[in-house]
Amino acid sequence: MVQIGNVEVGDFPLLLAPMEDVSDPPFRAVCKENGADLMYTEFISSEGLIRNAEKSVQKLDIYDYERPIGIQIFGDKIESMRQAAAIAEEAQPEIVDINYGCPVKKVACKGAGAGILLDIPKMQKMTEEIVKQVQLPVTVKTRLGWDDSTIKIVEVAKRLQDVGIKALTIHGRTRVQMYKGVADWTKIAEVKNHPDIHIPIFGNGDIDSPQKALEYKQKYEVDGIMIGRASIGYPWIFNEIKHFMKTGELLDPPSMAERVQTAKKHLSFSLEWKNERQGIYEMRRHYTNYFRGVPNFKPYRSRLVESEDPEELFAILDEVADEFAGAYSMA
């Protein structure tokens, strides 16, 4: 049983990655229903939290059925991150997570996210202050380094473990790579298999099928896998991986009825959690993924992303279920 501090997360946990504008409560709900063991919120700005910004505070919303769950924070100022960690703890998650991996320019080039990989002593000090501040287990998500010349991930892991983190997730790319190229899991394995490392190490990057998940589990001996982009519009990937690892058999892809039912559930929660306009708008990015591979779907997609009426949206989804009842798409 893998444990993060006192939090049990399963024999080989599958984690839902924190993804900005994706990993909100509506999306997390369908992922949890389909087998995610541990999930994280979208990353939350420390400056936004300490200033009580509405968008940042709303991201603290968590629900009992999501547990265990981690709240992820990011920022470049140690004192702001310490205060934000305290605010996150008040929301009563199981875990407080620190984002040292976000590669986007507006975050990394200001010294937050993956930007802190250029200042490992500051990373260590910031982590130490957060660990001291909260009673909950603290975890970290990071990348291999800023670029190929700054990969010191074993040193980073040892330093962070020394100041008290309880688990580390490593995305197998540098910041410069962004999401291009192939994730290098050999470097993740170096951390996992280092004799001085005793906290759980989770791997992240490029896992998009049950076969690859099993292969990487066996080859790199990580304690669990974090899944990000492959889950968008396809939350079934978690249960598909678990079934394949247990039986060696692939589950049939979800039927059209299952896809529509999940999309409707996701939409309903989005409308409930956000205001109607925002809920409709933010669901638009998901329709293409829910129905990827369905032939002649484009007219329906256009209607789904153009409609601003909830009743019409549900009616269109019912049409999709009827029109493509015998069809299925591939993940």
Short mmCIF file of C-alpha atoms in Angstrom, two decimals:
data_model
loop_
_atom_site.label_atom_id
_atom_site.label_comp_id
_atom_site.label_asym_id
_atom_site.label_seq_id
_atom_site.Cartn_x
_atom_site.Cartn_y
_atom_site.Cartn_z
CA MET A 1 0.00 0.00 0.00
CA VAL A 2 1.46 3.34 -1.06
CA GLN A 3 1.22 6.00 1.64
CA ILE A 4 1.72 9.75 1.43
CA GLY A 5 2.33 10.56 5.05
CA ASN A 6 -0.71 9.00 6.72
CA VAL A 7 -2.80 9.00 3.52
CA GLU A 8 -3.26 5.61 1.86
CA VAL A 9 -3.63 5.86 -1.92
CA GLY A 10 -3.68 2.23 -3.10
CA ASP A 11 -1.22 -0.44 -4.19
CA PHE A 12 -0.31 1.34 -7.43
CA PRO A 13 -2.19 4.63 -7.48
CA LEU A 14 -3.30 6.40 -10.62
CA LEU A 15 -3.22 10.16 -10.10
CA LEU A 16 -5.11 12.82 -12.00
CA ALA A 17 -2.73 15.63 -12.90
CA PRO A 18 -3.51 19.20 -11.90
CA MET A 19 -4.35 20.93 -15.20
CA GLU A 20 -5.23 24.60 -15.45
CA ASP A 21 -8.77 25.18 -16.72
CA VAL A 22 -9.35 21.41 -16.79
CA SER A 23 -9.03 19.81 -13.33
CA ASP A 24 -12.01 21.57 -11.77
CA PRO A 25 -14.63 19.80 -9.62
CA PRO A 26 -16.88 18.83 -12.58
CA PHE A 27 -13.99 17.16 -14.41
CA ARG A 28 -12.64 15.58 -11.24
CA ALA A 29 -16.08 14.10 -10.55
CA VAL A 30 -16.12 12.05 -13.75
CA CYS A 31 -12.48 11.01 -13.27
CA LYS A 32 -13.11 9.81 -9.73
CA GLU A 33 -16.15 7.86 -10.90
CA ASN A 34 -13.93 6.17 -13.47
CA GLY A 35 -11.09 5.08 -11.23
CA ALA A 36 -8.74 7.96 -10.35
CA ASP A 37 -7.17 7.21 -6.95
CA LEU A 38 -5.76 10.61 -6.05
CA MET A 39 -6.60 13.93 -7.66
CA TYR A 40 -5.29 17.45 -7.43
CA THR A 41 -7.01 20.78 -7.92
CA GLU A 42 -6.02 23.14 -10.69
CA PHE A 43 -2.93 25.03 -9.61
CA ILE A 44 -3.84 28.01 -7.45
CA SER A 45 -1.94 31.29 -7.33
CA SER A 46 -0.48 32.00 -3.89
CA GLU A 47 -0.83 35.73 -4.52
CA GLY A 48 -4.47 35.23 -5.49
CA LEU A 49 -5.18 33.28 -2.31
CA ILE A 50 -3.61 35.72 0.10
CA ARG A 51 -5.47 38.57 -1.63
CA ASN A 52 -8.74 36.63 -1.49
CA ALA A 53 -9.19 36.78 -5.28
CA GLU A 54 -12.49 35.17 -6.23
CA LYS A 55 -11.09 32.92 -8.98
CA SER A 56 -8.33 31.58 -6.73
CA VAL A 57 -10.60 31.03 -3.74
CA GLN A 58 -13.18 29.16 -5.84
CA LYS A 59 -10.49 26.65 -6.80
CA LEU A 60 -10.32 25.59 -3.15
CA ASP A 61 -13.74 23.93 -3.52
CA ILE A 62 -13.49 20.22 -2.77
CA TYR A 63 -16.15 17.57 -2.16
CA ASP A 64 -16.14 14.53 0.11
CA TYR A 65 -16.49 12.02 -2.75
CA GLU A 66 -13.21 13.30 -4.23
CA ARG A 67 -11.11 12.25 -1.27
CA PRO A 68 -8.24 11.82 -0.99
CA ILE A 69 -7.45 15.08 -2.75
CA GLY A 70 -4.58 17.54 -2.84
CA ILE A 71 -4.71 21.30 -3.27
CA GLN A 72 -1.87 22.57 -5.46
CA ILE A 73 -0.38 26.05 -5.06
CA PHE A 74 2.23 27.98 -7.02
CA GLY A 75 4.19 31.20 -6.67
CA ASP A 76 7.64 32.73 -6.56
CA LYS A 77 7.63 34.38 -3.11
CA ILE A 78 8.40 32.21 -0.10
CA GLU A 79 6.28 34.17 2.37
CA SER A 80 3.29 34.25 0.01
CA MET A 81 3.57 30.50 -0.55
CA ARG A 82 3.76 29.88 3.20
CA GLN A 83 0.59 31.90 3.78
CA ALA A 84 -1.16 30.28 0.81
CA ALA A 85 -0.34 26.83 2.19
CA ALA A 86 -2.04 27.77 5.45
CA ILE A 87 -5.13 28.93 3.55
CA ALA A 88 -5.15 25.72 1.50
CA GLU A 89 -4.95 23.64 4.68
CA GLU A 90 -8.06 25.39 6.03
CA ALA A 91 -10.01 23.97 3.07
CA GLN A 92 -9.31 20.52 4.58
CA PRO A 93 -7.75 18.53 1.75
CA GLU A 94 -5.66 15.47 2.54
CA ILE A 95 -2.53 16.90 0.91
CA VAL A 96 -0.93 20.24 0.06
CA ASP A 97 1.00 20.08 -3.21
CA ILE A 98 3.56 22.52 -4.58
CA ASN A 99 3.79 23.23 -8.30
CA TYR A 100 7.43 23.34 -9.38
CA GLY A 101 6.64 22.10 -12.88
CA CYS A 102 4.40 24.50 -14.80
CA PRO A 103 6.31 25.47 -17.98
CA VAL A 104 4.13 28.29 -19.33
CA LYS A 105 5.91 31.59 -19.82
CA LYS A 106 3.73 33.74 -17.56
CA VAL A 107 4.51 31.39 -14.65
CA ALA A 108 7.97 29.91 -15.24
CA CYS A 109 9.64 33.10 -16.45
CA LYS A 110 8.61 34.85 -13.24
CA GLY A 111 10.41 32.27 -11.12
CA ALA A 112 7.37 30.17 -10.21
CA GLY A 113 6.45 26.69 -11.46
CA ALA A 114 9.36 25.19 -13.39
CA GLY A 115 11.18 28.52 -13.13
CA ILE A 116 12.35 27.67 -9.62
CA LEU A 117 14.41 24.80 -11.06
CA LEU A 118 16.97 27.52 -11.85
CA ASP A 119 17.31 28.23 -8.12
CA ILE A 120 17.38 24.92 -6.24
CA PRO A 121 18.38 26.44 -2.88
CA LYS A 122 15.30 28.70 -3.04
CA MET A 123 13.16 25.69 -3.99
CA GLN A 124 14.46 23.87 -0.93
CA LYS A 125 13.88 26.83 1.39
CA MET A 126 10.36 27.47 0.07
CA THR A 127 9.46 23.82 0.51
CA GLU A 128 10.88 23.76 4.03
CA GLU A 129 8.78 26.78 5.06
CA ILE A 130 5.61 25.19 3.67
CA VAL A 131 6.29 21.89 5.42
CA LYS A 132 6.78 23.77 8.70
CA GLN A 133 3.58 25.75 8.18
CA VAL A 134 1.09 22.92 7.67
CA GLN A 135 0.19 19.72 9.50
CA LEU A 136 -0.87 17.93 6.30
CA PRO A 137 1.51 15.91 4.12
CA VAL A 138 3.24 18.11 1.54
CA THR A 139 3.97 16.78 -1.94
CA VAL A 140 5.72 18.30 -4.96
CA LYS A 141 5.28 18.05 -8.72
CA THR A 142 8.26 19.09 -10.81
CA ARG A 143 10.16 18.52 -14.06
CA LEU A 144 13.59 17.10 -14.79
CA GLY A 145 15.17 20.56 -15.00
CA TRP A 146 14.98 23.84 -16.86
CA ASP A 147 16.85 22.44 -19.87
CA ASP A 148 19.18 19.55 -20.66
CA SER A 149 22.13 21.32 -19.04
CA THR A 150 20.35 21.85 -15.71
CA ILE A 151 18.99 18.38 -14.97
CA LYS A 152 19.71 17.73 -11.29
CA ILE A 153 16.56 15.82 -10.47
CA VAL A 154 18.24 13.34 -8.07
CA GLU A 155 19.71 16.23 -6.08
CA VAL A 156 16.34 18.00 -6.14
CA ALA A 157 14.55 14.89 -4.88
CA LYS A 158 17.03 14.38 -2.03
CA ARG A 159 16.85 18.02 -0.94
CA LEU A 160 13.06 18.07 -0.97
CA GLN A 161 12.88 14.77 0.89
CA ASP A 162 15.33 16.14 3.48
CA VAL A 163 13.02 19.07 4.29
CA GLY A 164 10.03 16.80 4.70
CA ILE A 165 7.95 16.24 1.57
CA LYS A 166 6.04 12.96 1.58
CA ALA A 167 5.91 12.19 -2.17
CA LEU A 168 7.31 13.53 -5.43
CA THR A 169 5.79 13.48 -8.92
CA ILE A 170 8.23 13.96 -11.79
CA HIS A 171 7.23 14.93 -15.32
CA GLY A 172 9.86 13.44 -17.58
CA ARG A 173 10.55 16.60 -19.59
CA THR A 174 12.47 19.81 -19.04
CA ARG A 175 10.81 23.20 -19.00
CA VAL A 176 12.32 24.04 -22.39
CA GLN A 177 10.69 20.94 -23.90
CA MET A 178 7.25 22.12 -22.76
CA TYR A 179 5.08 19.17 -23.94
CA LYS A 180 7.12 18.29 -27.01
CA GLY A 181 9.37 15.32 -27.62
CA VAL A 182 9.29 12.13 -25.56
CA ALA A 183 9.24 12.12 -21.77
CA ASP A 184 12.45 10.62 -20.36
CA TRP A 185 11.39 8.13 -17.73
CA THR A 186 14.95 6.83 -17.24
CA LYS A 187 15.65 9.96 -15.19
CA ILE A 188 12.52 9.31 -13.13
CA ALA A 189 13.76 5.77 -12.52
CA GLU A 190 17.14 7.13 -11.34
CA VAL A 191 15.31 8.96 -8.58
CA LYS A 192 13.05 6.04 -7.68
CA ASN A 193 15.94 3.58 -7.50
CA HIS A 194 18.39 5.83 -5.68
CA PRO A 195 19.32 4.26 -2.33
CA ASP A 196 18.75 7.51 -0.43
CA ILE A 197 15.19 8.01 -1.68
CA HIS A 198 12.44 6.48 0.46
CA ILE A 199 9.34 8.60 -0.36
CA PRO A 200 6.92 7.51 -3.09
CA ILE A 201 7.94 8.59 -6.59
CA PHE A 202 5.24 9.02 -9.22
CA GLY A 203 5.96 9.27 -12.94
CA ASN A 204 4.20 11.59 -15.36
CA GLY A 205 4.37 12.09 -19.11
CA ASP A 206 3.12 10.31 -22.24
CA ILE A 207 0.95 7.66 -20.55
CA ASP A 208 -1.95 7.34 -22.97
CA SER A 209 -2.87 3.63 -22.94
CA PRO A 210 -3.20 0.69 -20.54
CA GLN A 211 -0.38 -1.09 -22.34
CA LYS A 212 2.04 1.77 -21.86
CA ALA A 213 1.02 2.19 -18.22
CA LEU A 214 1.85 -1.45 -17.46
CA GLU A 215 5.07 -1.30 -19.46
CA TYR A 216 6.29 1.80 -17.61
CA LYS A 217 5.28 0.42 -14.24
CA GLN A 218 7.37 -2.67 -14.83
CA LYS A 219 10.27 -0.97 -16.59
CA TYR A 220 10.76 2.05 -14.34
CA GLU A 221 9.43 0.69 -11.02
CA VAL A 222 7.66 3.89 -9.98
CA ASP A 223 5.16 3.83 -7.13
CA GLY A 224 2.31 5.15 -9.27
CA ILE A 225 1.49 7.08 -12.41
CA MET A 226 0.04 10.53 -12.91
CA ILE A 227 -2.14 11.01 -15.99
CA GLY A 228 -2.90 14.37 -17.52
CA ARG A 229 -3.76 15.07 -21.14
CA ALA A 230 -4.86 11.49 -21.90
CA SER A 231 -7.72 11.86 -19.43
CA ILE A 232 -9.24 14.96 -21.03
CA GLY A 233 -12.51 13.81 -22.54
CA TYR A 234 -11.54 10.24 -21.70
CA PRO A 235 -11.86 9.67 -17.93
CA TRP A 236 -12.31 5.96 -18.61
CA ILE A 237 -8.54 5.61 -18.97
CA PHE A 238 -8.10 5.09 -15.22
CA ASN A 239 -10.35 2.02 -15.01
CA GLU A 240 -9.03 0.73 -18.33
CA ILE A 241 -5.48 0.79 -16.94
CA LYS A 242 -6.53 -0.91 -13.71
CA HIS A 243 -8.40 -3.64 -15.56
CA PHE A 244 -5.48 -4.30 -17.90
CA MET A 245 -2.99 -4.47 -15.05
CA LYS A 246 -5.21 -6.93 -13.19
CA THR A 247 -6.31 -9.18 -16.06
CA GLY A 248 -4.09 -8.47 -19.07
CA GLU A 249 -7.24 -7.77 -21.06
CA LEU A 250 -8.39 -4.53 -22.66
CA LEU A 251 -11.84 -3.25 -21.82
CA ASP A 252 -14.11 -2.35 -24.72
CA PRO A 253 -14.15 1.38 -25.37
CA PRO A 254 -17.11 3.24 -23.88
CA SER A 255 -20.29 3.09 -25.92
CA MET A 256 -21.83 6.20 -27.39
CA ALA A 257 -24.48 6.09 -24.67
CA GLU A 258 -21.75 6.07 -22.01
CA ARG A 259 -19.93 8.97 -23.66
CA VAL A 260 -23.08 11.04 -23.86
CA GLN A 261 -24.08 10.20 -20.28
CA THR A 262 -20.66 11.28 -18.98
CA ALA A 263 -20.64 14.46 -21.08
CA LYS A 264 -24.10 15.35 -19.72
CA LYS A 265 -23.01 14.69 -16.15
CA HIS A 266 -19.94 16.87 -16.70
CA LEU A 267 -22.07 19.64 -18.21
CA SER A 268 -24.64 19.47 -15.39
CA PHE A 269 -21.96 19.88 -12.74
CA SER A 270 -20.30 22.71 -14.69
CA LEU A 271 -23.59 24.59 -14.79
CA GLU A 272 -24.10 23.97 -11.09
CA TRP A 273 -20.58 24.82 -9.90
CA LYS A 274 -20.05 27.89 -12.08
CA ASN A 275 -22.53 30.41 -13.30
CA GLU A 276 -24.49 29.31 -16.36
CA ARG A 277 -22.54 31.36 -18.88
CA GLN A 278 -19.14 30.24 -17.57
CA GLY A 279 -20.25 26.63 -17.25
CA ILE A 280 -21.38 26.54 -20.88
CA TYR A 281 -18.24 28.28 -22.10
CA GLU A 282 -15.76 26.09 -20.22
CA MET A 283 -17.41 22.85 -21.33
CA ARG A 284 -16.74 23.67 -24.97
CA ARG A 285 -13.15 22.48 -24.82
CA HIS A 286 -14.31 19.01 -23.75
CA TYR A 287 -16.81 18.06 -26.47
CA THR A 288 -14.19 17.32 -29.13
CA ASN A 289 -12.41 14.97 -26.73
CA TYR A 290 -15.51 13.15 -25.56
CA PHE A 291 -16.42 12.32 -29.17
CA ARG A 292 -12.98 12.05 -30.74
CA GLY A 293 -12.91 9.62 -33.64
CA VAL A 294 -16.66 9.62 -34.27
CA PRO A 295 -17.17 9.93 -38.05
CA ASN A 296 -19.24 12.85 -39.34
CA PHE A 297 -19.42 14.42 -35.90
CA LYS A 298 -18.35 17.92 -36.96
CA PRO A 299 -21.89 19.37 -37.43
CA TYR A 300 -22.83 18.29 -33.91
CA ARG A 301 -19.62 19.68 -32.49
CA SER A 302 -20.32 23.03 -34.12
CA ARG A 303 -23.77 23.15 -32.58
CA LEU A 304 -22.42 22.19 -29.15
CA VAL A 305 -19.80 24.92 -29.12
CA GLU A 306 -22.12 27.57 -30.51
CA SER A 307 -25.16 27.03 -28.30
CA GLU A 308 -25.59 29.19 -25.22
CA ASP A 309 -28.74 27.49 -23.95
CA PRO A 310 -28.46 24.60 -21.43
CA GLU A 311 -31.67 22.87 -22.56
CA GLU A 312 -30.53 22.99 -26.15
CA LEU A 313 -27.16 21.53 -25.23
CA PHE A 314 -28.73 18.56 -23.47
CA ALA A 315 -31.07 18.07 -26.44
CA ILE A 316 -28.13 18.04 -28.87
CA LEU A 317 -26.36 15.46 -26.72
CA ASP A 318 -29.50 13.30 -26.79
CA GLU A 319 -29.49 13.62 -30.59
CA VAL A 320 -25.88 12.45 -30.63
CA ALA A 321 -26.80 9.39 -28.55
CA ASP A 322 -29.58 8.49 -30.99
CA GLU A 323 -27.69 9.28 -34.21
CA PHE A 324 -24.53 7.37 -33.27
CA ALA A 325 -26.08 4.64 -31.14
CA GLY A 326 -24.20 1.93 -32.99
CA ALA A 327 -20.93 3.79 -33.19
CA TYR A 328 -17.97 4.00 -30.86
CA SER A 329 -14.77 5.99 -31.02
CA MET A 330 -11.25 5.14 -30.09
CA ALA A 331 -9.40 6.85 -27.27
#
